[in-house]
PDB file of C-alpha atoms in Angstrom:
ATOM      1  CA  MET A  12      54.256  51.246  62.604  1.00 67.00           C
ATOM      2  CA  ALA A  13      53.836  54.790  63.941  1.00 79.00           C
ATOM      3  CA  PRO A  14      56.806  56.488  65.672  1.00 93.00           C
ATOM      4  CA  LEU A  15      56.960  55.580  69.347  1.00 97.00           C
ATOM      5  CA  GLN A  16      55.360  58.269  71.541  1.00 98.00           C
ATOM      6  CA  LEU A  17      54.527  56.510  74.816  1.00 98.00           C
ATOM      7  CA  VAL A  18      55.688  53.511  76.832  1.00 98.00           C
ATOM      8  CA  VAL A  19      53.366  52.287  79.584  1.00 98.00           C
ATOM      9  CA  PHE A  20      55.040  50.333  82.387  1.00 98.00           C
ATOM     10  CA  ASP A  21      53.584  48.286  85.201  1.00 97.00           C
ATOM     11  CA  MET A  22      54.956  49.034  88.679  1.00 96.00           C
ATOM     12  CA  ALA A  23      55.402  46.092  91.114  1.00 93.00           C
ATOM     13  CA  GLY A  24      57.557  43.449  89.446  1.00 94.00           C
ATOM     14  CA  THR A  25      58.341  45.572  86.393  1.00 97.00           C
ATOM     15  CA  THR A  26      59.715  48.945  87.483  1.00 98.00           C
ATOM     16  CA  VAL A  27      59.639  48.287  91.251  1.00 96.00           C
ATOM     17  CA  ARG A  28      61.335  45.181  92.598  1.00 95.00           C
ATOM     18  CA  ASP A  29      58.854  42.617  93.908  1.00 89.00           C
ATOM     19  CA  GLN A  30      60.147  39.340  95.273  1.00 82.00           C
ATOM     20  CA  HIS A  31      56.607  38.026  95.727  1.00 84.00           C
ATOM     21  CA  GLU A  32      55.957  40.396  98.640  1.00 86.00           C
ATOM     22  CA  VAL A  33      52.594  41.507  97.258  1.00 85.00           C
ATOM     23  CA  GLU A  34      51.468  37.904  96.946  1.00 86.00           C
ATOM     24  CA  ALA A  35      52.523  37.329 100.566  1.00 89.00           C
ATOM     25  CA  CYS A  36      50.500  40.351 101.703  1.00 90.00           C
ATOM     26  CA  PHE A  37      47.492  39.072  99.747  1.00 89.00           C
ATOM     27  CA  ALA A  38      47.837  35.570 101.211  1.00 91.00           C
ATOM     28  CA  GLN A  39      48.114  36.975 104.731  1.00 92.00           C
ATOM     29  CA  ALA A  40      44.945  39.018 104.302  1.00 93.00           C
ATOM     30  CA  ALA A  41      43.086  36.054 102.815  1.00 92.00           C
ATOM     31  CA  ALA A  42      44.096  33.754 105.671  1.00 93.00           C
ATOM     32  CA  ALA A  43      43.168  36.348 108.294  1.00 94.00           C
ATOM     33  CA  THR A  44      39.649  36.710 106.877  1.00 94.00           C
ATOM     34  CA  GLY A  45      38.835  33.077 106.077  1.00 93.00           C
ATOM     35  CA  LEU A  46      39.344  33.232 102.329  1.00 93.00           C
ATOM     36  CA  ARG A  47      40.827  30.120 100.735  1.00 92.00           C
ATOM     37  CA  ALA A  48      43.364  31.079  98.076  1.00 86.00           C
ATOM     38  CA  THR A  49      46.236  28.934  96.844  1.00 89.00           C
ATOM     39  CA  ALA A  50      49.608  30.432  96.010  1.00 86.00           C
ATOM     40  CA  ALA A  51      49.060  29.542  92.341  1.00 86.00           C
ATOM     41  CA  ARG A  52      45.681  31.283  92.275  1.00 85.00           C
ATOM     42  CA  ILE A  53      47.115  34.406  93.871  1.00 85.00           C
ATOM     43  CA  LEU A  54      50.038  34.458  91.433  1.00 80.00           C
ATOM     44  CA  ALA A  55      47.670  34.112  88.471  1.00 80.00           C
ATOM     45  CA  ALA A  56      45.804  37.232  89.601  1.00 78.00           C
ATOM     46  CA  GLN A  57      48.880  39.456  89.892  1.00 77.00           C
ATOM     47  CA  GLY A  58      48.574  42.691  87.931  1.00 74.00           C
ATOM     48  CA  GLN A  59      44.815  42.870  88.343  1.00 79.00           C
ATOM     49  CA  ALA A  60      42.957  45.332  90.577  1.00 78.00           C
ATOM     50  CA  LYS A  61      43.174  43.797  94.027  1.00 81.00           C
ATOM     51  CA  ARG A  62      39.580  44.425  95.153  1.00 87.00           C
ATOM     52  CA  PHE A  63      38.344  42.731  91.988  1.00 85.00           C
ATOM     53  CA  VAL A  64      40.489  39.692  92.818  1.00 87.00           C
ATOM     54  CA  PHE A  65      39.059  39.441  96.332  1.00 90.00           C
ATOM     55  CA  GLU A  66      35.545  39.653  94.904  1.00 90.00           C
ATOM     56  CA  ALA A  67      36.245  36.910  92.357  1.00 89.00           C
ATOM     57  CA  LEU A  68      37.775  34.603  94.962  1.00 91.00           C
ATOM     58  CA  TRP A  69      34.997  35.135  97.493  1.00 93.00           C
ATOM     59  CA  ARG A  70      32.383  34.535  94.790  1.00 91.00           C
ATOM     60  CA  GLU A  71      34.087  31.235  93.941  1.00 89.00           C
ATOM     61  CA  GLN A  72      34.201  30.201  97.593  1.00 92.00           C
ATOM     62  CA  LEU A  73      30.655  31.217  98.535  1.00 91.00           C
ATOM     63  CA  GLY A  74      28.985  30.072  95.325  1.00 90.00           C
ATOM     64  CA  PRO A  75      26.601  31.730  92.882  1.00 88.00           C
ATOM     65  CA  ALA A  76      23.695  31.819  95.356  1.00 88.00           C
ATOM     66  CA  VAL A  77      25.467  34.159  97.789  1.00 90.00           C
ATOM     67  CA  ARG A  78      23.522  37.324  98.618  1.00 93.00           C
ATOM     68  CA  PRO A  79      25.187  40.506  97.295  1.00 92.00           C
ATOM     69  CA  SER A  80      25.220  42.011 100.789  1.00 92.00           C
ATOM     70  CA  ALA A  81      26.984  38.964 102.241  1.00 91.00           C
ATOM     71  CA  LEU A  82      29.489  38.917  99.381  1.00 93.00           C
ATOM     72  CA  GLY A  83      30.162  42.632  99.747  1.00 92.00           C
ATOM     73  CA  ALA A  84      30.797  42.295 103.480  1.00 92.00           C
ATOM     74  CA  ARG A  85      33.342  39.515 102.939  1.00 93.00           C
ATOM     75  CA  VAL A  86      35.101  41.425 100.171  1.00 91.00           C
ATOM     76  CA  ASP A  87      35.254  44.590 102.279  1.00 92.00           C
ATOM     77  CA  GLU A  88      36.772  42.697 105.206  1.00 95.00           C
ATOM     78  CA  SER A  89      39.465  41.012 103.124  1.00 94.00           C
ATOM     79  CA  TYR A  90      40.269  44.118 101.113  1.00 91.00           C
ATOM     80  CA  GLU A  91      40.625  46.315 104.191  1.00 93.00           C
ATOM     81  CA  ALA A  92      42.905  43.721 105.792  1.00 94.00           C
ATOM     82  CA  PHE A  93      44.989  43.651 102.621  1.00 90.00           C
ATOM     83  CA  ARG A  94      45.224  47.447 102.489  1.00 91.00           C
ATOM     84  CA  SER A  95      46.486  47.586 106.063  1.00 94.00           C
ATOM     85  CA  ILE A  96      49.065  44.820 105.529  1.00 93.00           C
ATOM     86  CA  LEU A  97      50.223  46.177 102.162  1.00 89.00           C
ATOM     87  CA  GLU A  98      50.597  49.777 103.299  1.00 91.00           C
ATOM     88  CA  SER A  99      52.521  48.666 106.374  1.00 92.00           C
ATOM     89  CA  HIS A 100      54.827  46.651 104.118  1.00 90.00           C
ATOM     90  CA  TYR A 101      55.594  49.559 101.795  1.00 91.00           C
ATOM     91  CA  ARG A 102      56.150  51.947 104.697  1.00 92.00           C
ATOM     92  CA  THR A 103      58.777  49.719 106.287  1.00 91.00           C
ATOM     93  CA  ALA A 104      60.311  47.423 103.649  1.00 90.00           C
ATOM     94  CA  GLU A 105      63.028  48.337 101.187  1.00 92.00           C
ATOM     95  CA  VAL A 106      61.531  49.820  98.007  1.00 95.00           C
ATOM     96  CA  VAL A 107      63.916  49.844  95.047  1.00 96.00           C
ATOM     97  CA  PRO A 108      63.722  50.007  91.249  1.00 97.00           C
ATOM     98  CA  THR A 109      64.237  46.873  89.188  1.00 97.00           C
ATOM     99  CA  ALA A 110      67.490  46.278  87.335  1.00 96.00           C
ATOM    100  CA  GLY A 111      67.913  48.768  84.513  1.00 97.00           C
ATOM    101  CA  CYS A 112      64.750  50.693  85.297  1.00 98.00           C
ATOM    102  CA  LEU A 113      66.270  54.097  86.060  1.00 97.00           C
ATOM    103  CA  GLU A 114      68.477  54.043  82.986  1.00 97.00           C
ATOM    104  CA  LEU A 115      65.679  52.942  80.642  1.00 98.00           C
ATOM    105  CA  LEU A 116      63.134  55.500  81.812  1.00 97.00           C
ATOM    106  CA  ALA A 117      65.710  58.304  81.612  1.00 96.00           C
ATOM    107  CA  PHE A 118      66.695  57.143  78.116  1.00 97.00           C
ATOM    108  CA  LEU A 119      63.097  57.138  76.881  1.00 97.00           C
ATOM    109  CA  ARG A 120      62.363  60.595  78.206  1.00 96.00           C
ATOM    110  CA  GLY A 121      65.618  61.794  76.670  1.00 94.00           C
ATOM    111  CA  GLN A 122      64.348  60.512  73.318  1.00 95.00           C
ATOM    112  CA  GLY A 123      61.097  62.463  73.727  1.00 95.00           C
ATOM    113  CA  VAL A 124      59.067  59.325  74.516  1.00 97.00           C
ATOM    114  CA  ARG A 125      56.478  59.708  77.288  1.00 98.00           C
ATOM    115  CA  VAL A 126      56.662  57.339  80.270  1.00 98.00           C
ATOM    116  CA  ALA A 127      53.518  56.323  82.169  1.00 98.00           C
ATOM    117  CA  LEU A 128      53.335  53.993  85.162  1.00 98.00           C
ATOM    118  CA  THR A 129      50.186  51.919  85.696  1.00 97.00           C
ATOM    119  CA  THR A 130      49.384  49.514  88.513  1.00 94.00           C
ATOM    120  CA  GLY A 131      46.849  47.159  90.010  1.00 90.00           C
ATOM    121  CA  PHE A 132      47.271  49.095  93.275  1.00 90.00           C
ATOM    122  CA  TYR A 133      44.921  51.835  94.447  1.00 91.00           C
ATOM    123  CA  ARG A 134      46.065  55.449  94.587  1.00 95.00           C
ATOM    124  CA  ALA A 135      47.050  55.622  98.278  1.00 93.00           C
ATOM    125  CA  VAL A 136      49.588  52.796  98.077  1.00 94.00           C
ATOM    126  CA  THR A 137      50.715  53.917  94.613  1.00 96.00           C
ATOM    127  CA  ASP A 138      51.598  57.312  96.072  1.00 96.00           C
ATOM    128  CA  LEU A 139      53.358  55.637  98.982  1.00 95.00           C
ATOM    129  CA  ILE A 140      55.582  53.662  96.597  1.00 95.00           C
ATOM    130  CA  LEU A 141      56.257  56.673  94.373  1.00 97.00           C
ATOM    131  CA  HIS A 142      57.233  58.729  97.404  1.00 96.00           C
ATOM    132  CA  ARG A 143      59.561  56.056  98.810  1.00 96.00           C
ATOM    133  CA  LEU A 144      61.347  56.022  95.440  1.00 97.00           C
ATOM    134  CA  GLY A 145      61.322  59.800  95.011  1.00 96.00           C
ATOM    135  CA  TRP A 146      59.402  59.416  91.769  1.00 97.00           C
ATOM    136  CA  ASP A 147      56.567  61.672  92.931  1.00 96.00           C
ATOM    137  CA  ALA A 148      58.782  64.772  92.714  1.00 95.00           C
ATOM    138  CA  GLY A 149      57.387  67.144  90.113  1.00 95.00           C
ATOM    139  CA  LEU A 150      54.039  65.377  89.690  1.00 96.00           C
ATOM    140  CA  ASP A 151      50.961  67.619  89.835  1.00 96.00           C
ATOM    141  CA  ALA A 152      47.583  66.937  91.463  1.00 95.00           C
ATOM    142  CA  GLN A 153      46.577  64.828  88.431  1.00 96.00           C
ATOM    143  CA  HIS A 154      49.808  62.788  88.823  1.00 97.00           C
ATOM    144  CA  ARG A 155      51.196  64.211  85.613  1.00 97.00           C
ATOM    145  CA  GLY A 156      54.867  65.092  85.340  1.00 96.00           C
ATOM    146  CA  SER A 157      56.917  67.973  84.035  1.00 92.00           C
ATOM    147  CA  ALA A 158      60.272  68.343  82.323  1.00 87.00           C
ATOM    148  CA  GLN A 159      61.952  67.965  85.724  1.00 88.00           C
ATOM    149  CA  SER A 160      60.054  64.869  86.923  1.00 95.00           C
ATOM    150  CA  PHE A 161      61.210  61.273  86.564  1.00 95.00           C
ATOM    151  CA  ILE A 162      57.972  60.039  84.953  1.00 97.00           C
ATOM    152  CA  ASP A 163      55.300  61.698  82.847  1.00 98.00           C
ATOM    153  CA  LEU A 164      52.221  60.116  84.407  1.00 98.00           C
ATOM    154  CA  SER A 165      50.993  57.735  87.127  1.00 98.00           C
ATOM    155  CA  ILE A 166      47.650  55.914  86.896  1.00 98.00           C
ATOM    156  CA  ALA A 167      46.228  53.659  89.627  1.00 96.00           C
ATOM    157  CA  SER A 168      43.603  50.968  89.117  1.00 92.00           C
ATOM    158  CA  ASP A 169      40.973  52.806  91.191  1.00 93.00           C
ATOM    159  CA  GLU A 170      41.123  55.733  88.750  1.00 96.00           C
ATOM    160  CA  VAL A 171      39.518  53.781  85.904  1.00 96.00           C
ATOM    161  CA  ALA A 172      36.266  51.835  85.661  1.00 94.00           C
ATOM    162  CA  GLU A 173      38.031  48.475  85.366  1.00 92.00           C
ATOM    163  CA  GLY A 174      41.589  47.370  86.077  1.00 90.00           C
ATOM    164  CA  ARG A 175      43.755  45.018  84.051  1.00 93.00           C
ATOM    165  CA  PRO A 176      43.466  42.990  81.908  1.00 94.00           C
ATOM    166  CA  ALA A 177      41.087  45.671  80.610  1.00 96.00           C
ATOM    167  CA  PRO A 178      43.002  48.294  78.575  1.00 98.00           C
ATOM    168  CA  LEU A 179      41.541  51.332  80.336  1.00 98.00           C
ATOM    169  CA  MET A 180      44.693  52.522  82.124  1.00 98.00           C
ATOM    170  CA  ILE A 181      46.643  52.443  78.856  1.00 98.00           C
ATOM    171  CA  GLN A 182      43.826  54.238  77.083  1.00 98.00           C
ATOM    172  CA  LYS A 183      43.672  56.866  79.828  1.00 98.00           C
ATOM    173  CA  ALA A 184      47.395  57.521  79.437  1.00 98.00           C
ATOM    174  CA  MET A 185      46.900  57.952  75.702  1.00 98.00           C
ATOM    175  CA  GLN A 186      44.075  60.415  76.298  1.00 98.00           C
ATOM    176  CA  VAL A 187      46.154  62.475  78.714  1.00 97.00           C
ATOM    177  CA  PHE A 188      48.839  62.948  76.056  1.00 97.00           C
ATOM    178  CA  GLY A 189      46.476  63.297  73.107  1.00 97.00           C
ATOM    179  CA  ILE A 190      47.691  60.087  71.469  1.00 98.00           C
ATOM    180  CA  THR A 191      45.025  58.557  69.240  1.00 97.00           C
ATOM    181  CA  ASP A 192      46.987  55.770  67.548  1.00 97.00           C
ATOM    182  CA  PRO A 193      47.794  52.807  69.839  1.00 98.00           C
ATOM    183  CA  GLN A 194      50.460  51.788  67.333  1.00 97.00           C
ATOM    184  CA  ALA A 195      52.515  54.649  68.795  1.00 98.00           C
ATOM    185  CA  VAL A 196      52.443  52.949  72.208  1.00 98.00           C
ATOM    186  CA  TYR A 197      54.420  50.112  73.807  1.00 98.00           C
ATOM    187  CA  ASN A 198      53.213  48.316  76.938  1.00 98.00           C
ATOM    188  CA  VAL A 199      55.600  46.588  79.380  1.00 98.00           C
ATOM    189  CA  GLY A 200      54.743  44.304  82.305  1.00 97.00           C
ATOM    190  CA  ASP A 201      55.594  41.128  84.178  1.00 96.00           C
ATOM    191  CA  THR A 202      52.226  39.350  84.398  1.00 93.00           C
ATOM    192  CA  PRO A 203      49.747  37.762  81.983  1.00 94.00           C
ATOM    193  CA  SER A 204      47.200  40.496  82.771  1.00 94.00           C
ATOM    194  CA  ASP A 205      49.798  43.165  81.933  1.00 96.00           C
ATOM    195  CA  LEU A 206      50.447  41.582  78.544  1.00 97.00           C
ATOM    196  CA  GLU A 207      46.750  41.094  77.858  1.00 97.00           C
ATOM    197  CA  SER A 208      45.943  44.724  78.638  1.00 97.00           C
ATOM    198  CA  GLY A 209      48.446  45.835  76.009  1.00 98.00           C
ATOM    199  CA  ARG A 210      46.962  43.457  73.474  1.00 97.00           C
ATOM    200  CA  ARG A 211      43.435  44.699  74.167  1.00 98.00           C
ATOM    201  CA  ALA A 212      44.587  48.305  73.862  1.00 98.00           C
ATOM    202  CA  GLY A 213      46.004  47.552  70.414  1.00 98.00           C
ATOM    203  CA  CYS A 214      49.518  48.625  71.392  1.00 98.00           C
ATOM    204  CA  ALA A 215      52.227  48.247  68.775  1.00 98.00           C
ATOM    205  CA  ARG A 216      54.016  45.961  71.209  1.00 98.00           C
ATOM    206  CA  SER A 217      53.067  44.358  74.510  1.00 98.00           C
ATOM    207  CA  LEU A 218      56.348  43.260  76.073  1.00 98.00           C
ATOM    208  CA  GLY A 219      57.194  41.209  79.142  1.00 97.00           C
ATOM    209  CA  VAL A 220      60.046  41.098  81.632  1.00 98.00           C
ATOM    210  CA  VAL A 221      60.777  37.777  83.301  1.00 96.00           C
ATOM    211  CA  ASN A 222      62.585  38.941  86.446  1.00 95.00           C
ATOM    212  CA  GLY A 223      59.366  40.001  88.190  1.00 92.00           C
ATOM    213  CA  THR A 224      56.534  37.858  89.517  1.00 89.00           C
ATOM    214  CA  HIS A 225      56.418  35.477  86.517  1.00 92.00           C
ATOM    215  CA  THR A 226      59.137  33.457  84.853  1.00 92.00           C
ATOM    216  CA  ARG A 227      59.804  33.196  81.136  1.00 95.00           C
ATOM    217  CA  GLN A 228      58.208  29.748  81.162  1.00 94.00           C
ATOM    218  CA  GLN A 229      55.049  31.178  82.730  1.00 93.00           C
ATOM    219  CA  LEU A 230      54.804  34.126  80.330  1.00 96.00           C
ATOM    220  CA  VAL A 231      55.782  32.442  77.087  1.00 95.00           C
ATOM    221  CA  ALA A 232      52.304  30.925  76.774  1.00 93.00           C
ATOM    222  CA  CYS A 233      50.734  34.407  76.866  1.00 94.00           C
ATOM    223  CA  PRO A 234      50.425  36.346  73.595  1.00 95.00           C
ATOM    224  CA  ASN A 235      53.308  38.841  73.598  1.00 97.00           C
ATOM    225  CA  ASP A 236      55.647  40.778  71.331  1.00 97.00           C
ATOM    226  CA  GLY A 237      58.831  39.907  73.157  1.00 97.00           C
ATOM    227  CA  LEU A 238      60.090  38.734  76.542  1.00 98.00           C
ATOM    228  CA  PHE A 239      63.204  40.246  78.136  1.00 98.00           C
ATOM    229  CA  ALA A 240      65.406  39.185  81.027  1.00 97.00           C
ATOM    230  CA  SER A 241      65.072  42.636  82.581  1.00 97.00           C
ATOM    231  CA  LEU A 242      64.484  46.279  81.748  1.00 98.00           C
ATOM    232  CA  ALA A 243      68.244  46.493  81.200  1.00 98.00           C
ATOM    233  CA  GLU A 244      67.937  44.097  78.260  1.00 98.00           C
ATOM    234  CA  LEU A 245      64.898  45.973  76.956  1.00 98.00           C
ATOM    235  CA  HIS A 246      66.935  49.190  77.175  1.00 98.00           C
ATOM    236  CA  GLN A 247      69.596  47.687  74.918  1.00 97.00           C
ATOM    237  CA  HIS A 248      66.930  46.635  72.451  1.00 96.00           C
ATOM    238  CA  LEU A 249      65.274  50.063  72.363  1.00 96.00           C
ATOM    239  CA  GLN A 250      68.601  51.870  71.976  1.00 95.00           C
ATOM    240  CA  VAL A 251      69.132  50.019  68.710  1.00 93.00           C
ATOM    241  CA  GLU A 252      65.559  50.710  67.631  1.00 92.00           C
ATOM    242  CA  LEU A 253      65.289  54.374  68.562  1.00 91.00           C
ATOM    243  CA  VAL A 254      68.786  55.806  68.086  1.00 86.00           C
ATOM    244  CA  PRO A 255      69.941  56.151  64.474  1.00 78.00           C
ATOM    245  CA  ALA A 256      73.178  54.344  63.682  1.00 64.00           C
TER     246      ALA A 256
END
């Protein structure tokens, strides 16, 4: 396996604490716009680009014969409701890192390993979260960091052609840093779509944390290269791997 050069982390549920708030925002927007979506269906779609999820759910509800214009109007209505609810939530609610996140990201950067954050959110709410945490300090207009910043790169789902489980955000991060071998990359997330994106990208390891939106029991059925109780436990694991005895 190539030396580790980059670790790609999901945001909500992985590096940013999420006690199912995003699912609640999604459910509220669905209910307000007449979209039927069970809690299980919403949970299963976590990690994916949110507009894509609304489109998939509306297509299921309206059937294959729905006119594109009618489908688009429904999707727009639900998505705009979701944006308003979600942005209001992140402006007013407590926004905190997950257990062990700050220590792990600082450790990786101290070892010369790049840190990229990816998300199923769009750029506006991604920036809102980064700002609430102070993680936007030192990022340039392309959301790339410097030696003084907390992260090396932020990528939102609306900055690639297709969100997770497609591997495009991981691949974009690799391109930014000139990394051509995916075996030099680890991927970390808390949802099935996070894990699948790492697998599709060919990452050396696609790892899960089970203190986010999905439990160990829910993630164990997904192809993965390791499940951890938290980023704190992953930190312990990587210290042994990366620091010579």
